[in-house]
mmCIF file with all atom_site columns, C-alpha atoms and ligand atoms in Angstrom:
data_model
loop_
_atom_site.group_PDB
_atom_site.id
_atom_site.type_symbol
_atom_site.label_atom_id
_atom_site.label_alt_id
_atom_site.label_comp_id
_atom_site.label_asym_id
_atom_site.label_entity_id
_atom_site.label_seq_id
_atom_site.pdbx_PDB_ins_code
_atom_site.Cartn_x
_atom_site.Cartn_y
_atom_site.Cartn_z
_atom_site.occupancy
_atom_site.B_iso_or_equiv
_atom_site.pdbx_formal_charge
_atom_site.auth_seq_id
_atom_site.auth_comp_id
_atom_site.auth_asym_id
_atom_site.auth_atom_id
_atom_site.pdbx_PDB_model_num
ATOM   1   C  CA  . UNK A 1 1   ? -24.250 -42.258 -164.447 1.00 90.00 ? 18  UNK A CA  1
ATOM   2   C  CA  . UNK A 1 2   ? -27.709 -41.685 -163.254 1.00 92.00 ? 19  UNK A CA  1
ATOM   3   C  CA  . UNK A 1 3   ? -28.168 -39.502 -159.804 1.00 95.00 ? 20  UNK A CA  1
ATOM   4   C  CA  . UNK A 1 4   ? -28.546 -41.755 -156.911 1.00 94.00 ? 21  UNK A CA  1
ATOM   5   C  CA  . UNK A 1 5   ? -30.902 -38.869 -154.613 1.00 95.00 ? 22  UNK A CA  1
ATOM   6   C  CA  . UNK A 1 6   ? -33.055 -36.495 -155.390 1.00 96.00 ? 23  UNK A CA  1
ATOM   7   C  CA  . UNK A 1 7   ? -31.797 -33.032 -156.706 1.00 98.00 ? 24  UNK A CA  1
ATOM   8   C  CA  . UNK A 1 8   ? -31.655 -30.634 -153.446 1.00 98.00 ? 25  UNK A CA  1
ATOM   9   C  CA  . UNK A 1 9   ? -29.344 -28.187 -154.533 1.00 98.00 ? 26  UNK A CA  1
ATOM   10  C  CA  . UNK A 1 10  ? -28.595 -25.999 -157.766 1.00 98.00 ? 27  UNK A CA  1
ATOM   11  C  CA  . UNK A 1 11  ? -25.190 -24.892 -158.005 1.00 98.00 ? 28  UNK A CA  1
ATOM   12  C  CA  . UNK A 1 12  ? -23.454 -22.135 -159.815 1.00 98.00 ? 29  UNK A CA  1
ATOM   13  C  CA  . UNK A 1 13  ? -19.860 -22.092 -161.204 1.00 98.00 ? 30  UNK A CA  1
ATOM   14  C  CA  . UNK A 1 14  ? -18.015 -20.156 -164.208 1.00 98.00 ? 31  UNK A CA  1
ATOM   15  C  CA  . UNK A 1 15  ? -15.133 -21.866 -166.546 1.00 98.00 ? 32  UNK A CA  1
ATOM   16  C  CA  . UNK A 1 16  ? -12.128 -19.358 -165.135 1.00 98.00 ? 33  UNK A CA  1
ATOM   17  C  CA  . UNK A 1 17  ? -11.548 -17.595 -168.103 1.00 98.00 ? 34  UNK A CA  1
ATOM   18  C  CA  . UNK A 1 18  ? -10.773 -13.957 -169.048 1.00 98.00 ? 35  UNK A CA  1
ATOM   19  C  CA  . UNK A 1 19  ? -13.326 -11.649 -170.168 1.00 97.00 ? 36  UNK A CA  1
ATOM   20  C  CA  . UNK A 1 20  ? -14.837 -11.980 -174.197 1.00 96.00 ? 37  UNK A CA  1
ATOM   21  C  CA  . UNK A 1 21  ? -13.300 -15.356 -174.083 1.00 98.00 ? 38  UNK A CA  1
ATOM   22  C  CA  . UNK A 1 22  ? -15.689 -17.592 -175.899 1.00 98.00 ? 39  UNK A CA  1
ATOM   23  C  CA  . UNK A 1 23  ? -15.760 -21.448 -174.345 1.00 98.00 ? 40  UNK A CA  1
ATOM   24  C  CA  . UNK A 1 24  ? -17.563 -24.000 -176.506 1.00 98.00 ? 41  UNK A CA  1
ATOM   25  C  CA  . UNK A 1 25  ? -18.567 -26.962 -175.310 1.00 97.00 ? 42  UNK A CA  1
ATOM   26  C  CA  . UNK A 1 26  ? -16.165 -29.389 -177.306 1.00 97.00 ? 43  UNK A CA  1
ATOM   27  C  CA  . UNK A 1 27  ? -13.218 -26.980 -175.671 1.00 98.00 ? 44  UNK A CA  1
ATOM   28  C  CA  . UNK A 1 28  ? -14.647 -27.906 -171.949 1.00 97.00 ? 45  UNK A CA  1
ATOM   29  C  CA  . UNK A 1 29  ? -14.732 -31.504 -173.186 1.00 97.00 ? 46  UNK A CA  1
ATOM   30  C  CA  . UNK A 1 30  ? -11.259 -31.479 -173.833 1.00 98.00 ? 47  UNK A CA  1
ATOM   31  C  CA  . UNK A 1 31  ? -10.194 -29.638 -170.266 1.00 98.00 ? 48  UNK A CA  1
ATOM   32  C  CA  . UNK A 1 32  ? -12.487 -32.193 -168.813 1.00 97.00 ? 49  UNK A CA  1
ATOM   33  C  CA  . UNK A 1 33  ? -11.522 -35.385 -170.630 1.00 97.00 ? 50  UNK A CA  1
ATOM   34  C  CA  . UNK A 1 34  ? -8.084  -34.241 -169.776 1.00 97.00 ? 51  UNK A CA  1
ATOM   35  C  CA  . UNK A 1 35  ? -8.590  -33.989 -166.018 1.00 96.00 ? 52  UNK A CA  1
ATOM   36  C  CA  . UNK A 1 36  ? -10.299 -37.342 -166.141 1.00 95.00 ? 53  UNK A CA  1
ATOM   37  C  CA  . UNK A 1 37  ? -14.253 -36.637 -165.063 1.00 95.00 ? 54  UNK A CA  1
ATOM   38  C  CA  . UNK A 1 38  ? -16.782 -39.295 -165.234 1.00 94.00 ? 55  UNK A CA  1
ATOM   39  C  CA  . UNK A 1 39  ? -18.317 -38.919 -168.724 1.00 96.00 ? 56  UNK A CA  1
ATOM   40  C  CA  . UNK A 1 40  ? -21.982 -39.270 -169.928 1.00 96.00 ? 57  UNK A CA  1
ATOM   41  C  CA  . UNK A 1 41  ? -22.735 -41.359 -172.508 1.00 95.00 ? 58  UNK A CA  1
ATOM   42  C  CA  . UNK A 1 42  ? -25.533 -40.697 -174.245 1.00 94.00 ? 59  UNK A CA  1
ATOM   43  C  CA  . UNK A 1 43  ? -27.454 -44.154 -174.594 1.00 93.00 ? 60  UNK A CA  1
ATOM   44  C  CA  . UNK A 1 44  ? -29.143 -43.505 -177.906 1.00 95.00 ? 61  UNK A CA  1
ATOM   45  C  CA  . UNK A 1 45  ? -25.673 -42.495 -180.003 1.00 96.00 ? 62  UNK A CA  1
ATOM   46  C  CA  . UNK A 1 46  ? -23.301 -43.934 -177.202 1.00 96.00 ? 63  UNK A CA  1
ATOM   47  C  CA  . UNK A 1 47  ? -21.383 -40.687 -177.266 1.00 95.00 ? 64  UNK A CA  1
ATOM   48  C  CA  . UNK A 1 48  ? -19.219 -39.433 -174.609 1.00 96.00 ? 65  UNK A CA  1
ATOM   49  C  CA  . UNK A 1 49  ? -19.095 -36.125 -172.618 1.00 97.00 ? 66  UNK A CA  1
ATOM   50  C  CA  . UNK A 1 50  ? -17.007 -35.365 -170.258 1.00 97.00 ? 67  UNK A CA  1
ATOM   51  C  CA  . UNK A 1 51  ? -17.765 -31.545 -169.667 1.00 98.00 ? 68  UNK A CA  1
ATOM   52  C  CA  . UNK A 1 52  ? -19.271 -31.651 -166.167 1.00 97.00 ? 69  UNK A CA  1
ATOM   53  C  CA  . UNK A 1 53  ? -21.984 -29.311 -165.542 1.00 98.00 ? 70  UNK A CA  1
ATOM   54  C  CA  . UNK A 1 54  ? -25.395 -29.325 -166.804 1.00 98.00 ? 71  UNK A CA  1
ATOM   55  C  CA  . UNK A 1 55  ? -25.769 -26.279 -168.622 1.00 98.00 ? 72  UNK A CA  1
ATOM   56  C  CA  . UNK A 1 56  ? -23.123 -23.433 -169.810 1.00 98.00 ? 73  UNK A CA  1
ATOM   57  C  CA  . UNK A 1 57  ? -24.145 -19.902 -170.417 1.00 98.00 ? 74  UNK A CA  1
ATOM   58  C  CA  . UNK A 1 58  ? -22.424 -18.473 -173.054 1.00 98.00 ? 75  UNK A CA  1
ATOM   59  C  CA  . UNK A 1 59  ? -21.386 -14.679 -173.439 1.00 98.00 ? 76  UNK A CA  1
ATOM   60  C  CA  . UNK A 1 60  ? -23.970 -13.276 -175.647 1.00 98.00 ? 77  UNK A CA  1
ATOM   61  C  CA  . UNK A 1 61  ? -26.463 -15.253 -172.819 1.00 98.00 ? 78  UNK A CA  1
ATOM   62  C  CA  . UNK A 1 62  ? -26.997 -18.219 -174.684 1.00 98.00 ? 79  UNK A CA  1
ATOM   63  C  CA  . UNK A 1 63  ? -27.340 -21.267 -173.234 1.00 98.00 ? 80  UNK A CA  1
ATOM   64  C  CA  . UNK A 1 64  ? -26.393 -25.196 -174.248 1.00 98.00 ? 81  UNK A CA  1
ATOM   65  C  CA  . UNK A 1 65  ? -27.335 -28.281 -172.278 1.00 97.00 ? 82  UNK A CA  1
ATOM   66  C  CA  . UNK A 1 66  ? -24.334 -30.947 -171.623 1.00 97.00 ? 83  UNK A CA  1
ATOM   67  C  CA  . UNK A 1 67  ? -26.011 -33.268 -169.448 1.00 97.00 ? 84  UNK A CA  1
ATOM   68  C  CA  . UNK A 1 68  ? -29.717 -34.401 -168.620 1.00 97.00 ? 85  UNK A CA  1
ATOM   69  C  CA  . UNK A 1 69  ? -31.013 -33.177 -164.685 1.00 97.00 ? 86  UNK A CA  1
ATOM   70  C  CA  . UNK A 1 70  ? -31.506 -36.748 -163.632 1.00 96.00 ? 87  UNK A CA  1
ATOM   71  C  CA  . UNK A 1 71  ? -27.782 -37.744 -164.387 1.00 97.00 ? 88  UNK A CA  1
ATOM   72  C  CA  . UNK A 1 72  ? -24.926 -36.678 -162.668 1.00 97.00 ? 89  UNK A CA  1
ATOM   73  C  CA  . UNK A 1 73  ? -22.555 -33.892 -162.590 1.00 97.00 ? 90  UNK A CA  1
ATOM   74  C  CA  . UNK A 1 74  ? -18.646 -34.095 -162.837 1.00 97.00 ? 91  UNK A CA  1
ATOM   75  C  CA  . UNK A 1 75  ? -17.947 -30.089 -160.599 1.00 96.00 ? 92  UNK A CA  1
ATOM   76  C  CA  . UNK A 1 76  ? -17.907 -30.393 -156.986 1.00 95.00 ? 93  UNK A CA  1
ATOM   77  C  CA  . UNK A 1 77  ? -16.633 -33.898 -155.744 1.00 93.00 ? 94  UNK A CA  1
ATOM   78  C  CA  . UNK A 1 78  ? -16.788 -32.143 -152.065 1.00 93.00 ? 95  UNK A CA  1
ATOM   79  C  CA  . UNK A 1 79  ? -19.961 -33.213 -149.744 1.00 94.00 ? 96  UNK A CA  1
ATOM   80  C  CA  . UNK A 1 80  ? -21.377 -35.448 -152.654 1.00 95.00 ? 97  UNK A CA  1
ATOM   81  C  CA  . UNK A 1 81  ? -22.668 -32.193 -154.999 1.00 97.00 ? 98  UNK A CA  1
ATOM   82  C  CA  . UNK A 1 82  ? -21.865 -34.442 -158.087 1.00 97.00 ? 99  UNK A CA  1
ATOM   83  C  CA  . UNK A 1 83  ? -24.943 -36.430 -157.630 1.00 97.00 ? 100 UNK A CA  1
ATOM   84  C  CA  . UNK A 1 84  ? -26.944 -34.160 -155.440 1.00 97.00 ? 101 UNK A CA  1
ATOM   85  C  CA  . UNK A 1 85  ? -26.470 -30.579 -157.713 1.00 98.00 ? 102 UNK A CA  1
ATOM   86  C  CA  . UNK A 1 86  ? -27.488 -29.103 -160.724 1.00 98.00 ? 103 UNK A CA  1
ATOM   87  C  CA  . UNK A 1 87  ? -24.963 -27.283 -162.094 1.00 98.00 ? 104 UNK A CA  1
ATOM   88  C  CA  . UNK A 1 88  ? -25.003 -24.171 -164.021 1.00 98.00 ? 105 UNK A CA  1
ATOM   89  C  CA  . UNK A 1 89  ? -22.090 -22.516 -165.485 1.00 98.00 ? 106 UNK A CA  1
ATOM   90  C  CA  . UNK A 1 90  ? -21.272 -19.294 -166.918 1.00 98.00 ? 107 UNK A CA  1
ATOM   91  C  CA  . UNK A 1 91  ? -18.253 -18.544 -169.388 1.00 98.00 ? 108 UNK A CA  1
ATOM   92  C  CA  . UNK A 1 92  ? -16.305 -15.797 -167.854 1.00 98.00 ? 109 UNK A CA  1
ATOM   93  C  CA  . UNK A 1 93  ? -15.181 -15.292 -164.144 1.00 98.00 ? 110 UNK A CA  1
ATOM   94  C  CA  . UNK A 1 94  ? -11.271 -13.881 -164.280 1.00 98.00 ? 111 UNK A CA  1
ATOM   95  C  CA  . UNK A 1 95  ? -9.366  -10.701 -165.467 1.00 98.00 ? 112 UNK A CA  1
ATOM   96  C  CA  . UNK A 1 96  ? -6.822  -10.718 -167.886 1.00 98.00 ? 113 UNK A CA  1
ATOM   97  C  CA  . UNK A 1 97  ? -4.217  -11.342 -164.785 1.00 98.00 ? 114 UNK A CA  1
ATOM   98  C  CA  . UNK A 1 98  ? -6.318  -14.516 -163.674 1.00 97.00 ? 115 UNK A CA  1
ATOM   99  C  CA  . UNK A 1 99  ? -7.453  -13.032 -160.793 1.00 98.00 ? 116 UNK A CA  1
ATOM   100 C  CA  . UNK A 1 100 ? -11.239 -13.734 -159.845 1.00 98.00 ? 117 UNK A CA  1
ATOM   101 C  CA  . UNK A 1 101 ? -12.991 -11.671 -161.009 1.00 98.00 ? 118 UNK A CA  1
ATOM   102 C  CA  . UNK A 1 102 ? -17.297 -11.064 -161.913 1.00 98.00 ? 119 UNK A CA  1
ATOM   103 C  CA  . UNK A 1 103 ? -17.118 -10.934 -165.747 1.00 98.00 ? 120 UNK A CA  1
ATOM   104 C  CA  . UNK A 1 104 ? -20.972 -11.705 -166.471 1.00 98.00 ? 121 UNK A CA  1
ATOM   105 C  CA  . UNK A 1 105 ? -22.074 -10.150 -169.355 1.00 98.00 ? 122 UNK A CA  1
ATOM   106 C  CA  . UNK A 1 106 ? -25.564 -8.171  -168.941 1.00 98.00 ? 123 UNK A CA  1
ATOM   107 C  CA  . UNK A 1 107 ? -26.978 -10.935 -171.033 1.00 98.00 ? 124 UNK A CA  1
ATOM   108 C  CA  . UNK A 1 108 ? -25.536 -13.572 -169.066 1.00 98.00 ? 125 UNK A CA  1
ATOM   109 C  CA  . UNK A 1 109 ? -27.149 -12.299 -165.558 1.00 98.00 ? 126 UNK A CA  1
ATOM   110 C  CA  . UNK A 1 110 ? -30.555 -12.429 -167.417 1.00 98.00 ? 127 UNK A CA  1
ATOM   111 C  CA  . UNK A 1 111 ? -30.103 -15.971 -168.556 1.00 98.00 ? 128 UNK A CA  1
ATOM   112 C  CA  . UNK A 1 112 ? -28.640 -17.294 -165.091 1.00 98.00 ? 129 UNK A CA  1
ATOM   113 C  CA  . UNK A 1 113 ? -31.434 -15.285 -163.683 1.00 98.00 ? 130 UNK A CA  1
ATOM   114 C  CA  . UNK A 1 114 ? -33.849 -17.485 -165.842 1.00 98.00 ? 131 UNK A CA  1
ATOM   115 C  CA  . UNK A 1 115 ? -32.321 -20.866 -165.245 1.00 98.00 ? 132 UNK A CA  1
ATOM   116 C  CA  . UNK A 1 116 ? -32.363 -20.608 -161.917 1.00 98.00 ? 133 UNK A CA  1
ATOM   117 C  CA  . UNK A 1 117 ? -35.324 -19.362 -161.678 1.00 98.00 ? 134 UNK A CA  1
ATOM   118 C  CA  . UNK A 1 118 ? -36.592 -22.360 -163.865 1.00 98.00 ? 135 UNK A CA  1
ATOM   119 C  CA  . UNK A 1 119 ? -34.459 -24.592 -161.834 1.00 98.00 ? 136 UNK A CA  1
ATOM   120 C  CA  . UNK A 1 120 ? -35.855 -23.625 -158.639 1.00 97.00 ? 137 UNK A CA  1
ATOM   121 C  CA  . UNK A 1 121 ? -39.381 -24.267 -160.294 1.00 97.00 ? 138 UNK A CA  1
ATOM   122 C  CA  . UNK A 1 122 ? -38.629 -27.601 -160.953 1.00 97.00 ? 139 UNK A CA  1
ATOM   123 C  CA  . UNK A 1 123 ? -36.338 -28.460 -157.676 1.00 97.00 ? 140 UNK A CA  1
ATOM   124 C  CA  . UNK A 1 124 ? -38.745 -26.128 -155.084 1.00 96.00 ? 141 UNK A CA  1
ATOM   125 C  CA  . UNK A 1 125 ? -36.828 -27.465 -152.610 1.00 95.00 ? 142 UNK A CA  1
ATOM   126 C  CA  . UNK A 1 126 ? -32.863 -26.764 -153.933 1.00 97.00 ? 143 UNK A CA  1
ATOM   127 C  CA  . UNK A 1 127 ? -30.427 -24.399 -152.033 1.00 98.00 ? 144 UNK A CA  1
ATOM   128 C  CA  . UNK A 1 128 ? -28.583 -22.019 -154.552 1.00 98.00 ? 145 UNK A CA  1
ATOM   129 C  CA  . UNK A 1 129 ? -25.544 -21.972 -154.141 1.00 98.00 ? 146 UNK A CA  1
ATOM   130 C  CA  . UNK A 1 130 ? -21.940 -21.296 -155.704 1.00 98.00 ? 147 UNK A CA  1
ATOM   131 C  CA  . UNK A 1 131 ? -18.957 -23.393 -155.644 1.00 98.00 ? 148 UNK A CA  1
ATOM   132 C  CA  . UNK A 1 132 ? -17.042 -21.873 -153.372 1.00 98.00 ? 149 UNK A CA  1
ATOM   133 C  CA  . UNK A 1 133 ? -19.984 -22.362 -151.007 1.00 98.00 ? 150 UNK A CA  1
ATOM   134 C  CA  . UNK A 1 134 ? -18.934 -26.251 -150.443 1.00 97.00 ? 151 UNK A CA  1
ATOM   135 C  CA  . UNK A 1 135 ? -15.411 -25.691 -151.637 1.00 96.00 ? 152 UNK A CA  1
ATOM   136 C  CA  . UNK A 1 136 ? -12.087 -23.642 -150.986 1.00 95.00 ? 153 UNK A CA  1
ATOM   137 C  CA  . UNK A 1 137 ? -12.211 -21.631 -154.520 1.00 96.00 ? 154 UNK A CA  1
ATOM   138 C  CA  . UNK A 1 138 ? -13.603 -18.326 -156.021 1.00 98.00 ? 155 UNK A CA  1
ATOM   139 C  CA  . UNK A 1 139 ? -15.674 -19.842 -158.359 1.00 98.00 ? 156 UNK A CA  1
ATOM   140 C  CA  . UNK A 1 140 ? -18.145 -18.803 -159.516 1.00 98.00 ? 157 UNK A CA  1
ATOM   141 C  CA  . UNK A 1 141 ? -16.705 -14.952 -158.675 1.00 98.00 ? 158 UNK A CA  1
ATOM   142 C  CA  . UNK A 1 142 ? -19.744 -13.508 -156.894 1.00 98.00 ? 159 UNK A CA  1
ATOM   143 C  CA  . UNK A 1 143 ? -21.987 -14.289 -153.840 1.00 98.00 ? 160 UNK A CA  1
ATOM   144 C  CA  . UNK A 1 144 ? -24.839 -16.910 -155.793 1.00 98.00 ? 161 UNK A CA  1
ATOM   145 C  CA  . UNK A 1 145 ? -26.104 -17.881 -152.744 1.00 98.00 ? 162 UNK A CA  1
ATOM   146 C  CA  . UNK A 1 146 ? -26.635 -13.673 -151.960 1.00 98.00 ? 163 UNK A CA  1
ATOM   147 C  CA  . UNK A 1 147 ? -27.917 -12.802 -155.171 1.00 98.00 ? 164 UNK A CA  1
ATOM   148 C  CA  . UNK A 1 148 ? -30.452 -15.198 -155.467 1.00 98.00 ? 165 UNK A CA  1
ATOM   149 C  CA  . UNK A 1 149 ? -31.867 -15.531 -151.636 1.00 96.00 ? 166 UNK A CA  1
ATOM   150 C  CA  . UNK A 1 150 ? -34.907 -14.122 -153.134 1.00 94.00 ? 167 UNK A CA  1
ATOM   151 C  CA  . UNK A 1 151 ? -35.787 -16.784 -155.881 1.00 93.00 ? 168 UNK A CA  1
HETATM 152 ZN ZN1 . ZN  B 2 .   ? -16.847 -24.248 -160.099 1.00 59.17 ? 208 ZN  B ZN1 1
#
């Protein structure tokens, strides 16, 4: 579904899973299709997504879009984020006792360092933020809005 205001916020998250544990983006579908988010469906092939964020940092610091900017997110019902954020994940963000915990891989802080950055480029006006900014949660494990007051 396509965003309803203008894009004033980017907003980071992680997928709450231990450390060197790989999440593709046909897994997330699943955990997402399961929990019943809003898919996009893609108007050219008609395909459905349900993995909510916009992009998803892998751990080797690649990076894979899941939805276009200008159509809206299935993370943060709270304080209408879905159709006001950008959302960027990262794969990672508990131990191996499911505790939250900052599990970004050296690569990973370079890409999220570049998306936002691009992000912010694109959105001058967007707050970073995390999710537990505008929710009560952990995610996305470390202080967003902190480590990128600067960009
Ligand atoms: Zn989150």
């Amino acid at each position: 579904m396509k965003r309803t205001t203008p894009i004033d916020t980017i907003m980071i998250h992680c997928t709450a899973t231990p450390p060197r544990r790989e999440v593709s983006v046909a897994e997330l579908n699943r955990w997402h299709e399961a929990a019943r988010f809003e898919p996009y469906v893609d108007p050219k092939t008609g395909i459905k997504t349900y993995a909510g964020y916009h992009l998803l940092v892998h751990l080797d610091g690649s990076y894979e879009r899941i939805r276009p900017d200008d159509q809206r997110g299935q993370h943060c019902p709270q304080s209408n984020m879905n159709n006001r954020a950008v959302s960027i994940c990262y794969v990672g963000g508990v131990d191996n006792n499911n505790k939250p915990c900052d599990t970004r891989t050296e690569a990973q802080k370079r890409t999220l360092l570049t998306l936002v950055r691009t992000m912010r480029g694109r959105y001058p006006k967007a707050q970073i933020v995390g999710h537990r900014d505008y929710a009560p949660k952990a995610c996305p494990s470390f202080d967003a809005k902190k480590e990128y007051s600067a960009i």
